[in-house]
Tab-separated table of C-alpha atoms in Angstrom:
chain	number	residue	atom	x	y	z
A	4	MET	CA	-2.341	-16.895	-3.036
A	5	LEU	CA	-3.685	-17.655	-6.515
A	6	LEU	CA	-7.481	-17.868	-6.381
A	7	LEU	CA	-8.184	-18.431	-10.072
A	8	ASP	CA	-6.378	-18.553	-13.406
A	9	LEU	CA	-8.701	-19.264	-16.325
A	10	ALA	CA	-5.693	-20.243	-18.423
A	11	THR	CA	-5.744	-23.539	-16.474
A	12	VAL	CA	-9.496	-24.100	-17.052
A	13	ALA	CA	-11.115	-25.659	-20.116
A	14	ARG	CA	-12.660	-22.980	-22.342
A	15	HIS	CA	-16.225	-24.290	-21.983
A	16	GLU	CA	-15.929	-24.139	-18.175
A	17	ARG	CA	-14.381	-20.671	-17.830
A	18	ALA	CA	-17.598	-18.674	-17.406
A	19	ASP	CA	-18.734	-20.980	-14.587
A	20	ALA	CA	-15.312	-20.844	-12.946
A	21	PHE	CA	-15.375	-17.022	-13.076
A	22	GLN	CA	-18.850	-16.967	-11.494
A	23	TYR	CA	-17.786	-19.435	-8.797
A	24	ALA	CA	-14.700	-17.389	-7.901
A	25	LEU	CA	-16.787	-14.251	-7.423
A	26	ASP	CA	-19.449	-16.052	-5.402
A	27	LEU	CA	-16.814	-17.179	-2.921
A	28	SER	CA	-16.677	-13.613	-1.650
A	29	VAL	CA	-19.780	-11.698	-2.786
A	30	PRO	CA	-22.716	-13.049	-4.834
A	31	ASN	CA	-23.335	-11.288	-8.169
A	32	ASP	CA	-24.850	-11.811	-11.586
A	33	VAL	CA	-22.029	-11.880	-14.145
A	34	GLU	CA	-22.272	-10.818	-17.771
A	35	HIS	CA	-19.189	-11.127	-19.966
A	36	GLU	CA	-18.629	-8.527	-22.641
A	37	ASP	CA	-18.048	-11.112	-25.366
A	38	PRO	CA	-19.074	-14.569	-24.129
A	39	ASP	CA	-18.106	-16.164	-27.459
A	40	ALA	CA	-14.530	-14.891	-27.258
A	41	GLU	CA	-11.788	-16.432	-25.139
A	42	LEU	CA	-12.360	-15.442	-21.516
A	43	ARG	CA	-9.244	-14.553	-19.559
A	44	ALA	CA	-9.030	-13.844	-15.848
A	45	ARG	CA	-6.639	-14.168	-12.948
A	46	PHE	CA	-7.479	-13.545	-9.292
A	47	ASP	CA	-4.718	-13.248	-6.669
A	48	MET	CA	-5.128	-12.560	-2.956
A	49	TRP	CA	-2.853	-11.591	-0.047
A	50	ARG	CA	-3.698	-11.052	3.612
A	51	VAL	CA	-1.913	-8.137	5.260
A	52	GLY	CA	-2.753	-8.059	8.936
A	53	ALA	CA	-6.539	-7.931	9.180
A	54	VAL	CA	-7.269	-6.845	5.590
A	55	ASP	CA	-7.374	-8.780	2.321
A	56	LEU	CA	-5.835	-7.556	-0.934
A	57	VAL	CA	-7.349	-8.937	-4.140
A	58	GLU	CA	-5.960	-8.253	-7.613
A	59	VAL	CA	-7.985	-9.030	-10.748
A	60	HIS	CA	-6.872	-9.067	-14.391
A	61	SER	CA	-9.547	-10.047	-16.891
A	62	THR	CA	-11.331	-9.502	-20.157
A	63	GLY	CA	-14.396	-7.246	-20.152
A	64	PHE	CA	-17.287	-8.081	-17.820
A	65	GLN	CA	-20.067	-6.575	-15.740
A	66	VAL	CA	-21.298	-7.774	-12.356
A	67	ARG	CA	-24.659	-6.799	-10.904
A	68	ARG	CA	-25.579	-7.111	-7.266
A	69	THR	CA	-29.338	-6.935	-6.760
A	70	GLU	CA	-31.660	-7.101	-3.773
A	71	LYS	CA	-31.838	-10.896	-4.104
A	72	HIS	CA	-28.068	-11.080	-3.691
A	73	LEU	CA	-28.139	-8.897	-0.598
A	74	ARG	CA	-30.169	-11.572	1.192
A	75	ARG	CA	-27.236	-13.978	0.779
A	76	LEU	CA	-24.486	-11.774	2.180
A	77	ARG	CA	-22.073	-12.800	4.892
A	78	GLU	CA	-22.718	-11.990	8.543
A	79	ARG	CA	-19.726	-9.634	8.453
A	80	PRO	CA	-19.872	-7.678	5.178
A	81	VAL	CA	-16.844	-5.840	3.810
A	82	VAL	CA	-16.081	-2.465	2.285
A	83	SER	CA	-13.859	-2.598	-0.793
A	84	VAL	CA	-11.382	0.187	-1.554
A	85	SER	CA	-10.103	-0.317	-5.082
A	86	LEU	CA	-7.773	1.189	-7.667
A	87	GLN	CA	-8.354	0.771	-11.402
A	88	THR	CA	-4.946	-0.261	-12.714
A	89	GLY	CA	-5.982	-1.252	-16.233
A	90	GLY	CA	-8.760	-0.125	-18.563
A	91	THR	CA	-11.638	2.129	-17.498
A	92	GLY	CA	-13.922	0.904	-14.750
A	93	ARG	CA	-17.624	1.724	-14.459
A	94	VAL	CA	-19.742	1.827	-11.308
A	95	GLU	CA	-23.468	2.520	-11.044
A	96	LEU	CA	-25.002	2.884	-7.596
A	97	GLY	CA	-28.369	4.358	-6.694
A	98	GLY	CA	-28.804	5.854	-10.170
A	99	ARG	CA	-25.408	7.586	-10.030
A	100	GLN	CA	-22.520	6.572	-12.261
A	101	GLN	CA	-18.738	6.816	-11.982
A	102	LEU	CA	-15.950	6.193	-14.457
A	103	LEU	CA	-12.748	4.966	-12.850
A	104	GLY	CA	-9.246	5.671	-14.145
A	105	PRO	CA	-5.727	5.194	-12.771
A	106	ASP	CA	-5.975	8.119	-10.316
A	107	ASP	CA	-9.385	7.191	-8.904
A	108	ILE	CA	-10.161	5.459	-5.613
A	109	SER	CA	-13.429	3.539	-5.631
A	110	VAL	CA	-15.195	2.667	-2.374
A	111	GLN	CA	-18.099	0.210	-2.371
A	112	HIS	CA	-20.065	-1.220	0.540
A	113	GLU	CA	-21.039	-4.861	0.179
A	114	VAL	CA	-24.597	-4.335	1.439
A	115	CYS	CA	-25.489	-1.997	-1.459
A	116	ALA	CA	-26.928	-3.033	-4.803
A	117	ARG	CA	-24.668	-1.855	-7.634
A	118	THR	CA	-23.240	-2.584	-11.068
A	119	TYR	CA	-19.498	-2.734	-11.731
A	120	GLY	CA	-17.145	-3.803	-14.516
A	121	TRP	CA	-15.060	-2.723	-17.527
A	122	SER	CA	-14.706	-3.150	-21.287
A	123	GLY	CA	-11.779	-4.850	-22.977
A	124	SER	CA	-8.805	-5.987	-20.919
A	125	GLY	CA	-8.740	-4.398	-17.494
A	126	ALA	CA	-7.364	-4.785	-13.993
A	127	SER	CA	-8.125	-3.649	-10.476
A	128	GLN	CA	-6.607	-3.887	-7.017
A	129	ALA	CA	-9.066	-4.048	-4.123
A	130	LEU	CA	-8.504	-3.743	-0.396
A	131	LEU	CA	-11.246	-5.524	1.595
A	132	ILE	CA	-11.976	-4.155	5.072
A	133	ASP	CA	-14.422	-5.607	7.574
A	134	ALA	CA	-17.275	-3.059	7.625
A	135	GLU	CA	-17.685	-3.467	11.376
A	136	ARG	CA	-13.995	-2.689	11.879
A	137	LEU	CA	-14.327	0.413	9.731
A	138	GLY	CA	-17.126	1.523	12.049
A	139	LEU	CA	-19.054	3.854	9.712
A	140	PRO	CA	-22.760	3.866	8.765
A	141	VAL	CA	-23.573	2.470	5.334
A	142	GLU	CA	-25.019	5.795	4.176
A	143	SER	CA	-21.812	7.618	5.123
A	144	VAL	CA	-19.695	5.169	3.137
A	145	VAL	CA	-21.984	5.455	0.099
A	146	GLU	CA	-22.109	9.247	0.170
A	147	ALA	CA	-18.377	9.540	0.692
A	148	GLY	CA	-17.752	7.231	-2.258
A	149	PHE	CA	-19.007	9.928	-4.625
A	150	ARG	CA	-17.130	12.760	-2.909
A	151	LEU	CA	-13.700	11.348	-2.177
A	152	ARG	CA	-11.815	13.989	-4.154
A	153	ALA	CA	-13.382	16.697	-1.992
A	154	SER	CA	-11.250	15.509	0.924
A	155	PRO	CA	-7.822	17.082	1.500
A	156	MET	CA	-6.607	13.593	2.391
A	157	TYR	CA	-7.350	12.099	-1.032
A	158	ASP	CA	-3.831	12.295	-2.471
A	159	LEU	CA	-2.300	11.023	0.768
A	160	VAL	CA	-4.534	7.940	0.849
A	161	LEU	CA	-4.041	7.335	-2.880
A	162	GLY	CA	-0.273	7.332	-2.380
A	163	HIS	CA	-0.599	5.048	0.643
A	164	LEU	CA	-2.700	2.516	-1.283
A	165	ARG	CA	-0.283	2.502	-4.190
A	166	GLY	CA	2.590	1.904	-1.792
A	167	LEU	CA	0.698	-1.005	-0.232
A	168	TRP	CA	0.377	-2.619	-3.651
A	169	ARG	CA	4.034	-2.293	-4.694
A	170	ASP	CA	4.861	-5.653	-3.142
A	171	PRO	CA	1.863	-7.173	-1.303
A	172	ALA	CA	3.648	-10.500	-0.771
A	173	LEU	CA	6.432	-8.689	1.066
A	174	MET	CA	3.907	-6.713	3.117
A	175	GLU	CA	2.026	-9.913	3.961
A	176	ALA	CA	5.102	-11.539	5.473
A	177	ASP	CA	6.425	-8.451	7.255
A	178	PRO	CA	6.326	-8.450	11.098
A	179	GLY	CA	4.695	-5.023	10.929
A	180	ALA	CA	1.750	-6.252	8.799
A	181	SER	CA	-0.774	-5.928	11.629
A	182	ALA	CA	0.269	-2.355	12.418
A	183	LEU	CA	0.217	-1.533	8.702
A	184	SER	CA	-3.341	-2.815	8.322
A	185	ASP	CA	-4.441	-0.787	11.367
A	186	ALA	CA	-2.895	2.346	9.870
A	187	THR	CA	-4.531	1.648	6.499
A	188	VAL	CA	-7.982	1.215	8.038
A	189	GLY	CA	-7.471	4.452	9.979
A	190	LEU	CA	-6.543	6.377	6.845
A	191	VAL	CA	-9.502	4.997	4.886
A	192	ARG	CA	-11.871	5.835	7.739
A	193	ALA	CA	-10.519	9.387	7.923
A	194	LEU	CA	-10.874	9.814	4.154
A	195	LEU	CA	-14.502	8.628	4.219
A	196	VAL	CA	-15.453	10.796	7.194
A	197	SER	CA	-13.773	13.802	5.604
A	198	ALA	CA	-15.478	13.242	2.239
A	199	ALA	CA	-18.923	12.589	3.714
A	200	HIS	CA	-19.004	15.719	5.904
A	201	ASP	CA	-18.221	19.394	5.636
A	202	PRO	CA	-14.676	20.290	6.751
A	203	GLY	CA	-15.942	22.150	9.819
A	204	ASP	CA	-18.080	19.285	11.147
A	205	PRO	CA	-16.955	17.736	14.457
A	206	PRO	CA	-16.645	14.207	12.977
A	207	VAL	CA	-14.112	15.474	10.449
A	208	GLY	CA	-12.047	17.200	13.098
A	209	ALA	CA	-12.131	14.102	15.297
A	210	ALA	CA	-11.074	11.869	12.379
A	211	LEU	CA	-8.203	14.187	11.522
A	212	ASP	CA	-7.034	14.279	15.146
A	213	ASP	CA	-7.290	10.502	15.541
A	214	THR	CA	-5.244	9.825	12.415
A	215	LEU	CA	-2.667	12.616	12.701
A	216	LEU	CA	0.203	10.286	13.609
A	217	THR	CA	-0.762	7.841	10.849
A	218	ARG	CA	-0.969	10.643	8.299
A	219	ILE	CA	2.396	12.064	9.355
A	220	LEU	CA	4.130	8.685	9.049
A	221	ALA	CA	2.463	7.997	5.691
A	222	TYR	CA	3.659	11.374	4.431
A	223	LEU	CA	7.186	10.714	5.685
A	224	ARG	CA	7.305	7.345	3.921
A	225	ARG	CA	6.176	8.899	0.641
A	226	HIS	CA	8.812	11.648	0.784
A	227	SER	CA	11.576	9.989	2.811
A	228	THR	CA	14.092	9.996	-0.068
A	229	GLU	CA	13.806	13.736	-0.697
A	230	PRO	CA	16.866	15.576	0.696
A	231	ASP	CA	14.859	18.717	1.458
A	232	LEU	CA	12.413	16.929	3.765
A	233	THR	CA	12.624	19.010	6.949
A	234	PRO	CA	10.596	19.092	10.182
A	235	GLU	CA	9.266	22.507	9.134
A	236	ARG	CA	7.989	21.142	5.834
A	237	VAL	CA	6.279	18.194	7.538
A	238	ALA	CA	4.622	20.499	10.071
A	239	VAL	CA	3.364	22.942	7.414
A	240	GLU	CA	1.978	20.065	5.332
A	241	HIS	CA	-0.176	18.972	8.285
A	242	ALA	CA	-1.127	22.480	9.437
A	243	ILE	CA	0.561	22.121	12.814
A	244	SER	CA	3.530	23.745	14.509
A	245	ARG	CA	6.989	22.197	14.591
A	246	ARG	CA	6.642	21.773	18.362
A	247	HIS	CA	3.277	20.011	17.944
A	248	LEU	CA	4.848	17.701	15.347
A	249	TYR	CA	7.585	16.632	17.748
A	250	ALA	CA	5.066	16.230	20.558
A	251	VAL	CA	2.854	13.885	18.486
A	252	LEU	CA	5.833	11.776	17.464
A	253	GLY	CA	7.303	11.869	20.950
A	254	ARG	CA	4.122	10.443	22.490
A	255	ALA	CA	4.531	7.487	20.120
A	256	GLY	CA	8.167	7.070	21.136
A	257	ILE	CA	9.434	8.190	17.725
A	258	SER	CA	12.422	10.419	17.040
A	259	LEU	CA	11.710	12.059	13.688
A	260	GLU	CA	15.353	12.334	12.755
A	261	GLN	CA	16.300	8.784	13.730
A	262	TRP	CA	13.148	7.323	12.133
A	263	LEU	CA	13.962	9.065	8.862
A	264	ILE	CA	17.584	7.900	8.929
A	265	GLU	CA	16.466	4.305	9.482
A	266	GLU	CA	13.870	4.513	6.711
A	267	ARG	CA	16.477	5.780	4.240
A	268	LEU	CA	19.034	3.195	5.286
A	269	GLU	CA	16.544	0.343	4.911
A	270	ARG	CA	15.666	1.534	1.409
A	271	ALA	CA	19.348	1.808	0.538
A	272	ARG	CA	20.034	-1.678	1.852
A	273	ALA	CA	17.226	-3.070	-0.345
A	274	LEU	CA	18.557	-1.267	-3.439
A	275	LEU	CA	22.091	-2.510	-2.838
A	276	ALA	CA	20.844	-6.092	-2.532
A	277	SER	CA	18.618	-5.947	-5.630
A	278	PRO	CA	20.036	-7.291	-8.925
A	279	ALA	CA	17.904	-4.686	-10.722
A	280	TYR	CA	20.053	-1.897	-9.236
A	281	ARG	CA	23.441	-3.591	-9.495
A	282	GLY	CA	24.593	-0.974	-12.016
A	283	LEU	CA	24.090	1.900	-9.565
A	284	THR	CA	27.168	3.198	-7.799
A	285	VAL	CA	27.132	3.647	-4.037
A	286	ALA	CA	26.952	7.410	-4.591
A	287	ALA	CA	23.892	6.966	-6.834
A	288	VAL	CA	22.179	4.778	-4.228
A	289	ALA	CA	22.945	7.389	-1.576
A	290	ALA	CA	21.402	10.134	-3.726
A	291	ARG	CA	18.304	8.065	-4.489
A	292	CYS	CA	17.726	7.502	-0.799
A	293	GLY	CA	18.056	11.135	0.249
A	294	PHE	CA	21.657	11.326	1.464
A	295	GLY	CA	23.672	14.359	0.450
A	296	SER	CA	27.031	12.630	0.043
A	297	ALA	CA	28.381	9.112	-0.424
A	298	SER	CA	30.806	9.463	2.492
A	299	HIS	CA	28.061	10.561	4.886
A	300	PHE	CA	25.883	7.672	3.688
A	301	THR	CA	28.716	5.162	4.119
A	302	ARG	CA	29.342	6.293	7.696
A	303	ARG	CA	25.662	5.981	8.564
A	304	PHE	CA	25.339	2.596	6.855
A	305	ARG	CA	28.374	1.094	8.609
A	306	ALA	CA	27.212	2.418	11.994
A	307	ALA	CA	23.801	0.808	11.513
A	308	TYR	CA	24.738	-2.539	9.944
A	309	GLY	CA	28.402	-3.117	10.693
A	310	LEU	CA	29.317	-3.275	6.991
A	311	THR	CA	30.074	-0.695	4.337
A	312	PRO	CA	27.565	-0.450	1.458
A	313	ARG	CA	30.023	-2.241	-0.863
A	314	GLU	CA	30.553	-5.054	1.641
A	315	TRP	CA	26.780	-5.462	2.056
A	316	ARG	CA	26.303	-5.592	-1.737
A	317	ARG	CA	28.952	-8.305	-2.066
A	318	HIS	CA	27.354	-10.260	0.779
A	319	ALA	CA	23.913	-10.011	-0.876
A	320	GLU	CA	25.321	-11.145	-4.238
A	321	THR	CA	27.053	-14.139	-2.632
A	322	GLU	CA	23.862	-15.047	-0.768
A	323	ALA	CA	21.790	-14.806	-3.978
A	324	ALA	CA	24.296	-16.982	-5.864
A	325	ALA	CA	24.184	-19.586	-3.105
A	326	LYS	CA	20.374	-19.702	-3.204
A	327	ALA	CA	20.415	-20.026	-6.996
A	328	SER	CA	22.865	-22.914	-6.724
A	329	LEU	CA	20.656	-24.628	-4.165
A	330	LEU	CA	17.588	-24.312	-6.378
A	331	ARG	CA	19.418	-25.403	-9.522
A	332	TYR	CA	21.441	-28.317	-8.237
A	333	GLY	CA	19.869	-29.169	-4.909
A	334	THR	CA	23.228	-28.815	-3.224
A	335	ALA	CA	23.791	-27.572	0.275
A	336	ARG	CA	24.093	-23.829	0.406
A	337	PRO	CA	27.583	-22.583	1.164
A	338	ARG	CA	27.887	-20.885	4.488
A	339	VAL	CA	27.935	-17.120	4.082
A	340	PRO	CA	28.916	-15.013	7.068
A	341	ALA	CA	25.992	-12.828	8.144
A	342	PRO	CA	26.643	-9.117	8.435
A	343	ALA	CA	27.306	-7.844	11.907
A	344	VAL	CA	24.599	-5.499	13.136
A	345	SER	CA	25.206	-2.686	15.550
A	346	SER	CA	22.779	-0.041	16.668
A	347	ALA	CA	23.527	3.507	15.625
A	348	ASP	CA	24.308	5.813	18.519
A	349	ASP	CA	23.894	9.071	16.575
A	350	ARG	CA	20.201	9.549	17.193
A	351	GLY	CA	18.347	12.744	16.473
A	352	ALA	CA	19.751	14.016	13.173
A	353	VAL	CA	18.252	14.520	9.717
A	354	PRO	CA	20.761	14.539	6.851
A	355	THR	CA	20.775	17.748	4.879
A	356	PRO	CA	21.717	17.953	1.171
A	357	ASP	CA	25.369	18.571	2.074
A	358	GLY	CA	25.449	15.616	4.456
A	359	ASP	CA	25.593	17.610	7.698
A	360	PRO	CA	22.953	16.794	10.354
A	361	LEU	CA	20.348	19.151	11.668
A	362	PRO	CA	20.149	19.230	15.459
A	363	GLY	CA	17.381	17.104	16.893
A	364	GLU	CA	14.584	18.536	18.975
A	365	PRO	CA	15.671	18.705	22.640
A	366	GLY	CA	13.952	16.122	24.801
A	367	ILE	CA	12.549	14.101	21.880
A	368	GLY	CA	13.931	10.689	20.861
């Protein structure tokens, strides 16, 4: 949803429109870097499950939240978890300052006075989480915000947040949006607890235990297209045994091997249907998605979807052409036969680089 685009606002009204857009969520004093220059800003928002995603592109500004603003906060304040995707951000909180670049996660609690902004053209992507749902004391969130990189989970959460922002509109409409938001809140909570405490403290251990399944699945999604992704590698990455790994997944009703196959096939199906990847051969798509050979990939794809990769690509192209015709001419869309879908019956196997499956863990999946 588009919240604000200053390009549609008269120049003399842009500063007020910018202030109004910010006050809809959190009250602040706004100071633009060059108020005499042309102000540019665009605010977009998506709702994924129970969390809001807000993206901002704008010219330089600084917002200050003071004690007077804190008296006007909502009954249910939020914690923002943001990525600086353009320019260099600046945060000052409690006399401490941070500079934010493309690899930095910034966490700010709404109930704290602070200064935030950037110079020149900049952009940020913020995830807004209900503070009550996060369930952490304000002081823990503030302290953790300055120590995030001390947590061993930092890179994992950074990768998860970036993945969430690849296509927020798609995530918003996905049936799994609620589960995704729950997993995201769990990862953020674990990161904050880990950063705010020493590694040996009981809260850190409890947070790591509570989010182990979420962290495993997030890791698998990040590395699912790598042919050398093995159960042993996943277990070592999370400091657990291979048996413990299968037990954790088994309690959630997940077969590691089948889950990974389905993840790779879904990615392959999206690539085959995308005009941007039309020039890729089936073998190239198979390689990009972690399959060791085109023939092995084709067998798996047909077993899962009832079509070969080439047949699915042709179907997707015909469907796209029909939609384009409908939009252009307003004509009825030609009927396109939907692909038959059949469930794969070869559960419990991870493809190796040469296309041969590894045996699944007995009793799991």
